[in-house]
């Protein structure tokens, strides 16, 4: 009797997952929930786990007219588009129009606006501007709990300068008694800092809103060297044989500084470009044949037939929602 009851519960759970999945995907197909906009493709670091040094596309800032076109369309679909991430392969604070772009987005819509930053440009002036801009969140990549480990990973950047800058921003927030932007500090786990996770969390406790370590992923099958790629495959948790569709295909659109649309955030070199917002709308690209073809292949478990997805393990670092499992 107990066994039968348990089986029925499992069946009901599976049915609930299928129904919830259908409703979620139906809603997601209307418009992307998150826009990742590369406000600049310039960076002042040469991190060993990043694809930046391999980029063979223009290094520049997104033009304001293109940026406003994107934000204006998001505003029309504000019921669906909730998150705006103003970064991708560059350091956002290198963009001279960055604060103007944040201001435009916040005035236009109730987006949750966030950035990823290496934290190297947190001058007193920039700290004040970040607070004044009403930016919601900053995730700082600090890949080490010591100067030695950090500077082996974040090549070209100063550990002391980054730590000082992040603590300065936290002090500014406290002095002004504001909650924004939320400060998150993240360490990407590499062979150089894997033994520093506990020290890292202890270092930033009380400074950041959240402190966490994340496995290093592979950028669409490419890394700076083969050893780093093999380290990632060996240490990332999760079963690659599960063939779980990548949720980012239904949730997120990634736009490069020149307006081209990448398949996803690991398509750093735009190997599988799916659109161009200089010529098309977000809506058109989101419902376009190229992206829908990829979605169908994921749903059919044919990820290995897609060049970019074949060796990608980014989805494993994020985990999967219960209704896909």
Short mmCIF file of N, CA and C in Angstrom, two decimals, residues 7 22 38 48 57 64 80 86 166 235 244 258 260 280 294 298 303 319 322-323:
data_model
loop_
_atom_site.label_atom_id
_atom_site.label_comp_id
_atom_site.label_asym_id
_atom_site.label_seq_id
_atom_site.Cartn_x
_atom_site.Cartn_y
_atom_site.Cartn_z
N UNK A 7 4.38 5.55 -5.49
CA UNK A 7 4.40 5.57 -6.96
C UNK A 7 3.45 6.64 -7.50
N UNK A 22 5.53 23.44 -19.30
CA UNK A 22 4.78 23.97 -20.46
C UNK A 22 4.40 25.43 -20.24
N UNK A 38 26.20 44.09 -23.77
CA UNK A 38 27.63 44.38 -23.67
C UNK A 38 27.86 45.87 -23.93
N UNK A 48 42.91 34.23 -16.90
CA UNK A 48 43.27 32.97 -17.56
C UNK A 48 42.07 32.09 -17.86
N UNK A 57 36.67 40.12 -32.60
CA UNK A 57 35.65 41.08 -33.02
C UNK A 57 35.99 42.46 -32.45
N UNK A 64 25.11 54.93 -28.14
CA UNK A 64 23.94 55.27 -27.33
C UNK A 64 22.62 55.09 -28.08
N UNK A 80 7.27 41.22 -19.25
CA UNK A 80 8.07 40.00 -19.37
C UNK A 80 9.55 40.23 -19.06
N UNK A 86 24.26 44.80 -17.67
CA UNK A 86 25.05 45.65 -18.56
C UNK A 86 26.52 45.24 -18.57
N UNK A 166 36.54 47.65 -3.42
CA UNK A 166 35.27 47.04 -3.01
C UNK A 166 34.92 47.46 -1.59
N UNK A 235 36.32 18.99 -12.59
CA UNK A 235 35.85 19.48 -11.30
C UNK A 235 34.42 20.01 -11.27
N UNK A 244 20.04 17.78 -20.23
CA UNK A 244 19.01 18.74 -19.82
C UNK A 244 19.08 19.96 -20.73
N UNK A 258 28.29 45.78 -30.67
CA UNK A 258 27.95 46.27 -32.01
C UNK A 258 26.57 45.82 -32.46
N UNK A 260 25.11 42.73 -32.49
CA UNK A 260 24.85 41.35 -32.90
C UNK A 260 24.40 40.51 -31.71
N UNK A 280 17.21 44.25 -36.90
CA UNK A 280 16.04 43.49 -36.45
C UNK A 280 15.61 43.94 -35.06
N UNK A 294 17.64 25.74 -32.61
CA UNK A 294 18.51 25.32 -31.50
C UNK A 294 17.67 24.83 -30.32
N UNK A 298 17.70 21.08 -28.48
CA UNK A 298 17.90 20.87 -27.05
C UNK A 298 16.78 20.03 -26.45
N UNK A 303 22.02 18.13 -28.13
CA UNK A 303 22.98 19.20 -27.88
C UNK A 303 24.35 18.94 -28.52
N UNK A 319 23.41 24.63 -12.40
CA UNK A 319 22.41 23.66 -11.95
C UNK A 319 21.16 23.75 -12.79
N UNK A 322 14.09 22.29 -10.81
CA UNK A 322 13.46 21.00 -10.49
C UNK A 322 12.56 20.47 -11.61
N UNK A 323 11.94 21.40 -12.35
CA UNK A 323 10.97 20.93 -13.35
C UNK A 323 11.61 20.45 -14.64
#
